[in-house]
Short mmCIF file of C-alpha atoms in Angstrom, two decimals:
data_model
loop_
_atom_site.label_atom_id
_atom_site.label_comp_id
_atom_site.label_asym_id
_atom_site.label_seq_id
_atom_site.Cartn_x
_atom_site.Cartn_y
_atom_site.Cartn_z
CA MET D 1 0.00 0.00 0.00
CA PRO D 2 1.61 3.33 -0.98
CA ASP D 3 2.11 5.90 1.75
CA GLU D 4 0.95 8.88 -0.32
CA ILE D 5 -2.55 9.28 -1.68
CA ARG D 6 -3.88 12.12 -3.72
CA ALA D 7 -7.41 13.16 -4.67
CA ARG D 8 -8.42 15.79 -7.21
CA VAL D 9 -12.01 16.96 -7.44
CA ARG D 10 -13.51 19.80 -9.47
CA TYR D 11 -16.86 21.39 -8.75
CA PRO D 12 -18.94 24.06 -10.49
CA ALA D 13 -20.40 26.98 -8.63
CA LEU D 14 -23.66 25.96 -6.98
CA SER D 15 -26.65 28.05 -5.90
CA PHE D 16 -28.80 26.82 -3.01
CA ARG D 17 -31.08 29.73 -2.16
CA PRO D 18 -33.88 30.06 -4.75
CA GLY D 19 -33.49 33.27 -6.70
CA VAL D 20 -30.23 34.19 -4.97
CA ALA D 21 -26.80 33.45 -6.43
CA SER D 22 -24.34 31.94 -3.99
CA MET D 23 -21.15 33.81 -3.25
CA PRO D 24 -18.07 32.21 -4.85
CA ALA D 25 -16.53 29.55 -2.65
CA PHE D 26 -13.94 31.18 -0.37
CA ILE D 27 -11.60 28.17 -0.36
CA ARG D 28 -11.54 26.94 -3.94
CA GLN D 29 -9.00 24.21 -3.35
CA VAL D 30 -7.38 22.55 -0.34
CA THR D 31 -4.05 20.71 -0.56
CA ILE D 32 -2.93 18.64 2.43
CA ARG D 33 0.18 16.56 2.96
CA ASN D 34 1.02 14.38 5.99
CA TYR D 35 -1.66 15.83 8.28
CA LYS D 36 -2.77 13.20 10.77
CA SER D 37 -4.27 10.29 8.75
CA ILE D 38 -4.20 12.21 5.46
CA ALA D 39 -1.08 11.35 3.46
CA ALA D 40 -1.96 13.72 0.64
CA CYS D 41 -5.05 15.12 -1.00
CA GLN D 42 -5.98 17.97 -3.30
CA LEU D 43 -9.68 18.81 -3.43
CA GLU D 44 -11.62 21.59 -5.12
CA LEU D 45 -14.58 22.81 -3.08
CA GLY D 46 -17.94 24.41 -3.74
CA PRO D 47 -20.12 26.57 -1.46
CA LEU D 48 -21.78 23.58 0.28
CA MET D 49 -19.93 20.27 0.59
CA PHE D 50 -20.72 17.00 2.37
CA LEU D 51 -17.84 14.80 3.51
CA VAL D 52 -19.49 11.41 3.77
CA GLY D 53 -17.97 8.30 5.27
CA PRO D 54 -17.88 5.95 8.27
CA ASN D 55 -16.66 6.83 11.75
CA GLY D 56 -12.88 6.93 11.94
CA ALA D 57 -12.40 7.47 8.21
CA GLY D 58 -10.72 10.86 8.66
CA LYS D 59 -13.49 13.34 7.90
CA SER D 60 -12.75 15.32 11.06
CA ASN D 61 -9.04 15.39 10.25
CA PHE D 62 -9.82 17.19 7.00
CA LEU D 63 -11.81 19.89 8.82
CA ASP D 64 -9.17 20.08 11.53
CA ALA D 65 -6.53 20.99 8.95
CA LEU D 66 -8.55 24.12 8.16
CA ARG D 67 -9.11 24.85 11.83
CA PHE D 68 -5.40 24.43 12.54
CA VAL D 69 -4.45 27.32 10.28
CA ALA D 70 -7.20 29.58 11.62
CA GLU D 71 -6.26 28.81 15.23
CA SER D 72 -2.54 29.31 14.50
CA LEU D 73 -3.31 32.77 13.13
CA ARG D 74 -5.66 33.78 15.97
CA THR D 75 -3.35 32.56 18.74
CA SER D 76 -0.03 30.99 17.75
CA ILE D 77 1.15 27.89 15.94
CA ASP D 78 2.65 26.66 19.19
CA HIS D 79 -0.75 26.91 20.88
CA ALA D 80 -2.46 25.10 18.01
CA LEU D 81 0.04 22.24 18.14
CA ARG D 82 -0.18 21.96 21.94
CA GLU D 83 -3.97 21.76 21.77
CA ARG D 84 -3.54 18.71 19.55
CA GLY D 85 -0.82 17.21 21.76
CA SER D 86 2.35 18.05 19.85
CA ILE D 87 3.67 18.04 16.32
CA LYS D 88 4.11 14.27 16.69
CA GLU D 89 0.33 13.96 16.99
CA VAL D 90 -0.28 16.15 13.94
CA ARG D 91 2.21 14.91 11.36
CA ARG D 92 1.21 11.61 9.81
CA ARG D 93 2.57 8.46 11.34
CA SER D 94 3.87 5.82 8.93
CA GLY D 95 6.77 3.56 8.14
CA GLY D 96 8.26 6.40 6.09
CA HIS D 97 8.34 8.66 9.19
CA PRO D 98 7.47 11.98 7.51
CA ASN D 99 8.96 14.75 9.62
CA HIS D 100 6.70 17.53 8.37
CA PHE D 101 3.16 18.38 7.34
CA ALA D 102 2.02 20.98 4.82
CA LEU D 103 -1.21 22.79 3.94
CA ARG D 104 -2.21 25.01 1.05
CA PHE D 105 -5.44 26.95 0.60
CA ASP D 106 -6.32 28.49 -2.78
CA PHE D 107 -8.85 31.22 -2.10
CA THR D 108 -11.10 33.90 -3.52
CA LEU D 109 -11.54 36.93 -1.26
CA PRO D 110 -14.80 38.93 -1.06
CA ASN D 111 -13.19 41.74 -3.09
CA GLY D 112 -12.55 39.31 -5.97
CA SER D 113 -8.82 38.87 -5.38
CA ARG D 114 -7.55 35.34 -5.85
CA GLY D 115 -4.46 33.69 -4.46
CA HIS D 116 -3.10 31.05 -2.15
CA TYR D 117 -1.54 30.62 1.25
CA ALA D 118 0.75 27.65 1.94
CA VAL D 119 2.78 26.54 4.95
CA ARG D 120 5.03 23.60 5.76
CA VAL D 121 5.87 22.81 9.40
CA GLY D 122 8.71 20.44 10.24
CA ALA D 123 9.52 18.51 13.41
CA LYS D 124 12.72 19.08 15.30
CA PRO D 125 14.30 17.04 18.13
CA SER D 126 12.60 16.94 21.56
CA GLY D 127 9.17 17.80 20.20
CA ALA D 128 10.15 21.21 18.84
CA PHE D 129 9.00 22.47 15.44
CA GLU D 130 9.98 24.91 12.72
CA VAL D 131 7.99 26.73 10.05
CA GLN D 132 10.11 25.51 7.15
CA ASP D 133 8.28 27.26 4.34
CA GLU D 134 5.48 29.81 4.11
CA GLU D 135 4.09 31.56 1.06
CA CYS D 136 1.27 33.97 0.27
CA ARG D 137 0.38 35.19 -3.22
CA ILE D 138 -2.52 37.47 -4.15
CA ALA D 139 -3.64 38.32 -7.66
CA PRO D 140 -5.86 41.42 -7.85
CA ALA D 141 -9.42 41.31 -9.13
CA GLU D 142 -8.66 44.14 -11.56
CA ALA D 143 -6.58 43.42 -14.66
CA LEU D 144 -4.30 46.37 -13.94
CA GLY D 145 -4.02 45.76 -10.21
CA VAL D 146 -0.82 44.97 -8.34
CA PHE D 147 0.21 41.39 -7.57
CA HIS D 148 1.49 40.88 -4.00
CA HIS D 149 3.47 38.05 -2.46
CA PHE D 150 5.93 36.92 0.19
CA ARG D 151 7.99 33.78 0.74
CA VAL D 152 9.67 32.86 4.04
CA LYS D 153 11.93 29.87 4.66
CA SER D 154 13.01 28.81 8.15
CA GLY D 155 12.69 32.31 9.58
CA ARG D 156 14.33 34.05 6.61
CA LEU D 157 12.40 36.33 4.26
CA GLU D 158 13.24 35.16 0.75
CA ASN D 159 11.25 37.70 -1.25
CA SER D 160 8.35 40.09 -0.94
CA SER D 161 6.45 42.56 -3.08
CA VAL D 162 6.26 45.02 -0.17
CA THR D 163 9.10 46.74 1.65
CA PRO D 164 9.91 47.11 4.44
CA MET D 165 8.54 43.87 5.93
CA PRO D 166 8.51 42.79 9.59
CA ALA D 167 11.05 40.33 10.98
CA ALA D 168 10.44 36.63 10.38
CA LEU D 169 10.75 33.98 13.11
CA SER D 170 11.01 30.24 12.50
CA ASP D 171 8.47 29.38 15.23
CA ARG D 172 5.80 31.87 14.12
CA LEU D 173 3.59 32.18 11.07
CA PHE D 174 4.81 35.17 9.11
CA LEU D 175 1.26 35.99 7.98
CA VAL D 176 0.53 37.11 11.56
CA ALA D 177 3.32 39.69 11.37
CA ALA D 178 2.32 40.63 7.81
CA SER D 179 -1.29 41.24 8.92
CA GLY D 180 -0.20 44.77 9.87
CA ILE D 181 0.45 45.46 6.19
CA PRO D 182 -2.70 46.47 4.25
CA GLU D 183 -1.85 44.30 1.24
CA PHE D 184 -1.91 41.07 3.31
CA ARG D 185 -4.48 41.97 5.97
CA PRO D 186 -7.48 40.63 3.96
CA VAL D 187 -5.87 37.19 3.73
CA PHE D 188 -5.18 37.09 7.47
CA ASP D 189 -8.73 38.21 8.28
CA ALA D 190 -10.34 35.66 5.98
CA LEU D 191 -8.27 32.64 7.05
CA SER D 192 -8.36 33.46 10.76
CA ARG D 193 -12.17 33.54 10.68
CA ILE D 194 -12.56 29.94 9.52
CA GLU D 195 -14.73 28.22 12.14
CA VAL D 196 -15.21 24.48 12.69
CA TYR D 197 -18.05 23.65 15.08
CA ASN D 198 -18.41 20.80 17.53
CA LEU D 199 -21.37 22.17 19.43
CA ASN D 200 -21.85 21.21 23.07
CA PRO D 201 -25.46 21.39 24.37
CA ALA D 202 -24.18 21.83 27.94
CA SER D 203 -22.24 24.94 26.90
CA ILE D 204 -25.30 26.36 25.14
CA ALA D 205 -27.49 25.62 28.18
CA ALA D 206 -25.15 27.23 30.72
CA MET D 207 -25.55 30.82 31.81
CA GLN D 208 -23.32 32.97 29.63
CA ARG D 209 -21.51 36.25 30.08
CA PRO D 210 -22.39 38.77 27.35
CA ASP D 211 -19.79 39.30 24.64
CA PRO D 212 -19.73 41.17 21.29
CA GLY D 213 -21.42 38.19 19.62
CA ASP D 214 -19.56 38.63 16.33
CA ILE D 215 -18.91 34.91 15.73
CA LEU D 216 -20.36 31.85 17.42
CA ARG D 217 -17.76 30.01 19.49
CA ARG D 218 -16.80 26.45 18.59
CA ASP D 219 -18.85 24.92 21.43
CA GLY D 220 -21.73 27.42 21.26
CA SER D 221 -20.93 28.97 24.65
CA ASN D 222 -21.83 32.50 23.48
CA ALA D 223 -25.07 31.52 21.71
CA ALA D 224 -27.16 34.11 23.56
CA SER D 225 -24.90 37.01 22.57
CA VAL D 226 -24.75 35.85 18.95
CA PHE D 227 -28.53 35.47 18.71
CA GLN D 228 -28.95 38.92 20.27
CA GLN D 229 -26.89 40.41 17.41
CA PHE D 230 -28.88 38.65 14.66
CA SER D 231 -30.95 40.74 12.30
CA ALA D 232 -34.73 40.49 12.63
CA GLU D 233 -34.86 38.45 9.41
CA ALA D 234 -32.24 35.99 10.62
CA LYS D 235 -33.95 35.62 14.00
CA ASP D 236 -37.22 34.80 12.25
CA LYS D 237 -35.47 32.15 10.15
CA VAL D 238 -33.97 30.57 13.27
CA ARG D 239 -37.36 30.51 15.01
CA ASP D 240 -39.16 29.13 11.98
CA SER D 241 -36.62 26.36 11.38
CA LEU D 242 -36.45 25.47 15.08
CA SER D 243 -40.24 25.19 15.29
CA ARG D 244 -40.16 22.67 12.43
CA ILE D 245 -37.31 20.68 13.98
CA VAL D 246 -38.86 20.69 17.47
CA PRO D 247 -42.68 20.75 17.20
CA GLY D 248 -44.24 23.02 19.78
CA ILE D 249 -41.41 25.55 19.98
CA SER D 250 -42.94 28.90 19.08
CA ASP D 251 -40.31 31.46 19.99
CA ALA D 252 -36.81 32.07 21.34
CA GLU D 253 -35.49 35.24 22.96
CA VAL D 254 -32.43 36.33 24.91
CA LYS D 255 -33.11 36.50 28.65
CA ALA D 256 -30.85 38.58 30.92
CA LEU D 257 -30.46 37.35 34.49
CA GLY D 258 -28.26 39.72 36.46
CA SER D 259 -24.86 40.00 34.78
CA GLN D 260 -25.42 36.88 32.67
CA GLU D 261 -27.76 35.81 29.94
CA THR D 262 -29.34 32.75 28.38
CA ILE D 263 -31.96 31.78 25.81
CA GLU D 264 -35.61 31.57 26.81
CA PHE D 265 -37.76 29.29 24.65
CA ARG D 266 -41.52 29.42 24.40
CA GLN D 267 -43.37 26.18 23.82
CA ASN D 268 -46.99 25.26 23.18
CA VAL D 269 -48.34 22.91 25.85
CA LYS D 270 -51.52 20.94 25.26
CA GLY D 271 -54.44 22.24 27.28
CA GLN D 272 -52.73 25.52 28.14
CA ALA D 273 -53.99 28.84 26.83
CA HIS D 274 -50.58 30.49 26.96
CA HIS D 275 -47.12 29.40 25.91
CA TRP D 276 -44.88 28.03 28.61
CA ARG D 277 -41.44 29.54 29.00
CA PHE D 278 -38.33 27.42 29.46
CA LEU D 279 -34.75 28.58 29.95
CA ALA D 280 -32.06 26.84 27.89
CA ALA D 281 -30.99 24.72 30.88
CA ALA D 282 -34.41 23.03 30.84
CA MET D 283 -34.34 22.13 27.13
CA SER D 284 -33.26 18.83 25.59
CA ASP D 285 -29.82 18.32 24.07
CA GLY D 286 -31.42 17.89 20.65
CA THR D 287 -33.21 21.24 20.86
CA LEU D 288 -30.09 23.09 22.01
CA ARG D 289 -27.92 21.44 19.37
CA ALA D 290 -30.43 22.33 16.65
CA PHE D 291 -30.50 25.93 17.90
CA GLY D 292 -26.69 26.09 17.82
CA ILE D 293 -26.50 24.68 14.31
CA LEU D 294 -29.00 27.24 13.05
CA LEU D 295 -26.96 30.04 14.63
CA ALA D 296 -23.78 28.70 13.05
CA VAL D 297 -25.11 28.41 9.50
CA LEU D 298 -27.14 31.63 9.49
CA GLN D 299 -24.69 33.96 11.28
CA ALA D 300 -23.06 35.06 8.03
CA MET D 301 -26.43 35.90 6.51
CA SER D 302 -27.21 38.07 9.52
CA ALA D 303 -23.82 39.80 9.48
CA LYS D 304 -22.75 39.49 5.84
CA ASP D 305 -21.81 43.18 5.71
CA HIS D 306 -19.90 42.91 8.99
CA ALA D 307 -16.12 42.79 8.78
CA ASN D 308 -15.98 39.81 11.15
CA ALA D 309 -18.42 37.52 9.36
CA PRO D 310 -16.95 34.04 8.76
CA LEU D 311 -16.37 33.06 5.14
CA LEU D 312 -16.19 29.32 5.86
CA ILE D 313 -17.60 27.10 8.58
CA GLY D 314 -17.28 23.38 9.18
CA LEU D 315 -19.93 21.34 10.97
CA GLU D 316 -19.12 18.05 12.65
CA GLU D 317 -22.04 15.64 12.15
CA PRO D 318 -24.85 18.19 12.66
CA GLU D 319 -27.46 15.40 12.59
CA ILE D 320 -26.39 14.07 16.01
CA ALA D 321 -29.25 14.12 18.57
CA LEU D 322 -31.75 15.23 15.92
CA HIS D 323 -34.76 13.15 14.96
CA PRO D 324 -34.37 11.79 11.40
CA ALA D 325 -37.54 13.62 10.40
CA ALA D 326 -35.75 16.93 11.08
CA SER D 327 -33.06 16.23 8.47
CA SER D 328 -34.93 17.98 5.65
CA VAL D 329 -35.20 21.15 7.74
CA LEU D 330 -31.50 20.94 8.56
CA LEU D 331 -30.63 20.55 4.89
CA SER D 332 -32.77 23.56 4.02
CA ALA D 333 -30.91 25.64 6.63
CA LEU D 334 -27.55 24.50 5.27
CA ARG D 335 -28.56 25.58 1.77
CA GLU D 336 -29.79 28.92 3.10
CA GLY D 337 -26.52 29.55 4.89
CA ALA D 338 -24.40 28.49 1.90
CA ALA D 339 -25.60 31.54 -0.03
CA ASP D 340 -23.51 33.73 2.29
CA CYS D 341 -20.85 31.45 3.77
CA GLN D 342 -19.03 28.36 2.50
CA ILE D 343 -20.16 25.35 4.53
CA LEU D 344 -18.40 21.98 4.89
CA VAL D 345 -20.35 19.22 6.64
CA THR D 346 -19.16 15.83 7.87
CA SER D 347 -21.86 13.17 8.05
CA HIS D 348 -22.65 9.48 7.95
CA SER D 349 -26.40 10.05 8.12
CA PRO D 350 -28.49 8.66 5.23
CA GLU D 351 -31.43 10.75 6.45
CA LEU D 352 -29.55 14.03 5.95
CA LEU D 353 -28.63 12.96 2.42
CA ASP D 354 -32.07 11.64 1.49
CA ASN D 355 -32.74 14.37 -1.05
CA THR D 356 -32.50 14.05 -4.82
CA ASP D 357 -31.65 17.75 -5.14
CA ILE D 358 -28.20 17.30 -3.56
CA PRO D 359 -25.88 17.48 -6.58
CA PRO D 360 -23.21 14.78 -6.86
CA GLU D 361 -20.57 17.51 -7.12
CA ALA D 362 -21.35 18.48 -3.50
CA ILE D 363 -20.36 15.06 -2.12
CA LEU D 364 -16.86 14.00 -1.10
CA ALA D 365 -16.59 10.34 -0.21
CA VAL D 366 -14.17 9.48 2.59
CA ASP D 367 -12.83 6.10 3.67
CA ASN D 368 -9.78 4.69 5.39
CA GLU D 369 -7.53 1.97 4.04
CA ALA D 370 -4.66 0.61 6.12
CA GLY D 371 -4.78 3.67 8.37
CA LEU D 372 -4.70 6.18 5.49
CA THR D 373 -7.58 8.48 4.70
CA ARG D 374 -8.79 8.49 1.11
CA ILE D 375 -10.97 11.39 -0.07
CA GLY D 376 -12.39 11.73 -3.54
CA ARG D 377 -15.39 12.24 -5.71
CA ILE D 378 -17.79 9.37 -6.24
CA ASP D 379 -17.46 7.29 -9.39
CA PRO D 380 -19.01 8.44 -12.71
CA GLN D 381 -21.72 5.76 -12.71
CA THR D 382 -22.91 6.75 -9.24
CA ARG D 383 -22.80 10.44 -10.16
CA GLU D 384 -25.02 9.72 -13.15
CA LEU D 385 -27.55 7.89 -10.97
CA LEU D 386 -27.74 10.98 -8.76
CA ARG D 387 -28.00 13.39 -11.69
CA GLU D 388 -30.87 11.35 -13.11
CA LYS D 389 -32.43 11.34 -9.62
CA MET D 390 -32.82 7.59 -9.69
CA PHE D 391 -31.48 7.43 -6.13
CA THR D 392 -30.83 9.87 -3.32
CA PRO D 393 -27.32 10.08 -1.84
CA GLY D 394 -28.80 8.65 1.35
CA GLU D 395 -30.11 5.57 -0.43
CA LEU D 396 -26.71 4.98 -2.01
CA LEU D 397 -25.04 5.45 1.37
CA ARG D 398 -27.26 2.74 2.85
CA GLN D 399 -26.15 0.44 0.02
CA ASN D 400 -22.49 1.32 0.66
CA GLN D 401 -22.25 2.87 -2.81
CA LEU D 402 -20.71 6.19 -1.75
CA SER D 403 -16.97 5.57 -1.72
CA PRO D 404 -14.08 7.42 -3.35
CA ASP D 405 -13.68 6.79 -7.06
CA PRO D 406 -10.27 5.10 -7.48
CA ALA D 407 -9.68 7.30 -10.51
CA SER D 408 -9.83 10.39 -8.28
CA VAL D 409 -7.55 8.91 -5.61
CA THR D 410 -4.10 8.48 -7.14
CA ASP D 411 -0.59 7.91 -5.94
CA VAL D 412 1.76 10.81 -5.31
CA SER D 413 5.46 10.05 -5.40
CA ASN D 414 6.89 13.44 -4.47
CA ASP D 415 6.06 16.99 -3.42
CA ARG D 416 6.51 18.39 -6.93
CA GLN D 417 3.53 16.37 -8.16
CA LEU D 418 1.41 17.69 -5.30
CA LYS D 419 1.98 21.41 -5.78
CA LEU D 420 2.24 23.28 -2.52
CA PHE D 421 4.47 26.27 -3.24
CA ASP D 422 4.68 28.44 -6.32
CA SER D 423 8.45 28.79 -6.58
CA ALA D 424 8.13 30.32 -10.04
CA GLY D 425 6.20 33.26 -8.54
CA ARG D 426 3.29 32.98 -10.94
#
C-alpha cells in the first residue's frame, strides 16, 4: 500500500437559495500533505460540501486541517500544536516517518482577489518544530491591479512585493506579522475567521456572560450574545426552522439574568392557553444542538456586511441528537446559509442525504484503508444515478455505494507532483 494518496475533485459553482446566487466559494482548493491520517489530498470545493464516510475514516481530520491554520493565526502555531498534543500527533505516522506536514489553501476573497496561502511545518528534536516554508500570493481582481506576495523559509524572508517587511521567526507564522500590512491583511482576516463547530449542548445551556457576539464560538458557549446580534430576518429564520425541527417551539429570545444571559424558549403545551417559558438549561440536548447549528449556518447571513463575518464554517455531524424527520429542515438551513458562507459538513447520516436535489458535485466520499484516509469524488456511474435522480445520496449510502472513485484517488510520489508552493512566482 503506498504511503501517499492524492485526490483531485472539481466542482462548479452551486446556488442553493432560490433566486439568490451563492457567493463564490472562499476556499476553492485545499491541498494537504502528511496531516494526521491524510497522506496527501488535493480537493476543489464548492459553497456547500458534504464529507461522507464511516466513523474513523478521517473526515474530522480534514476539517481540523482548516481549523489548525485559523487557530494558529488567531493565537499561535505553538498553541495550536499543543492543543492537539504536539507536532508528533499532527504529522502523519507511517513507516516512512514523515517529519513535516504541509497545507495550502487556494482562495477567492470577497473583493474578488484570488491567491493562495501555503505553509510547511517540520519537526525538530525533543518535540520542537519549525515553520520551514510559508508563502502567500494574491492576484488582484482588476486586470491592472498589483500582484502581492511573500515567501519565508526557516525564519528568513526570501522575497516580498512590499518593503519594508517585519522580521520573520522560525516558530511563528509570518502571515501574523504581515497582517499589519494592508496588502496582506485581507488574507489574514479571511483565514483566521474559519470556524469548525463541535457544538456542546451543555455549553449552550449554561448561563453565559455577554460578549460582542460577532462569531459563534466552537462549542456554542456564546449563543445568547450571537442570537442577540442577529438581524430580525435571521432571528425569524432561526425561530421558523427550530419550530419545524422541534414541534411546539414557538419562539426564542435572549433572557438577561443579572450580569449573565441565556436563551428563553416558548413552547406550546396541550391544554394551556398560553405558551410556557423554558430557559435553555431546561431544554433537551437535541433542541439546544439544533439551535446552535441554526446560529452557526445563518450567522453570516445576519452579518454578511460585517467585517468579522466568517467566510467558511465546518460542521461536525450536525445530525447528532436530531430526529431523522428533522433532516430535511436541517438541509434547508444549510442551503440557506451556503448563499452567504461556504459550509463543509461531515456526516454518515443517510437521512440528511435523502434528497435528490443534492448534486453529486457536492459530495466527497471518505474512507480509510490501512490507516490512510482516502478522499475523492464518487465514481461516474454513481454520479449519473444521482443526476438522473434515480437514487438519493442517502439511499446509495445505505447500500455502501458512496466511496471514493479510485480514478480520483491516485498515488503521489513526491512533493513536486502535489503542488504546494509556487516557486516560479506565478
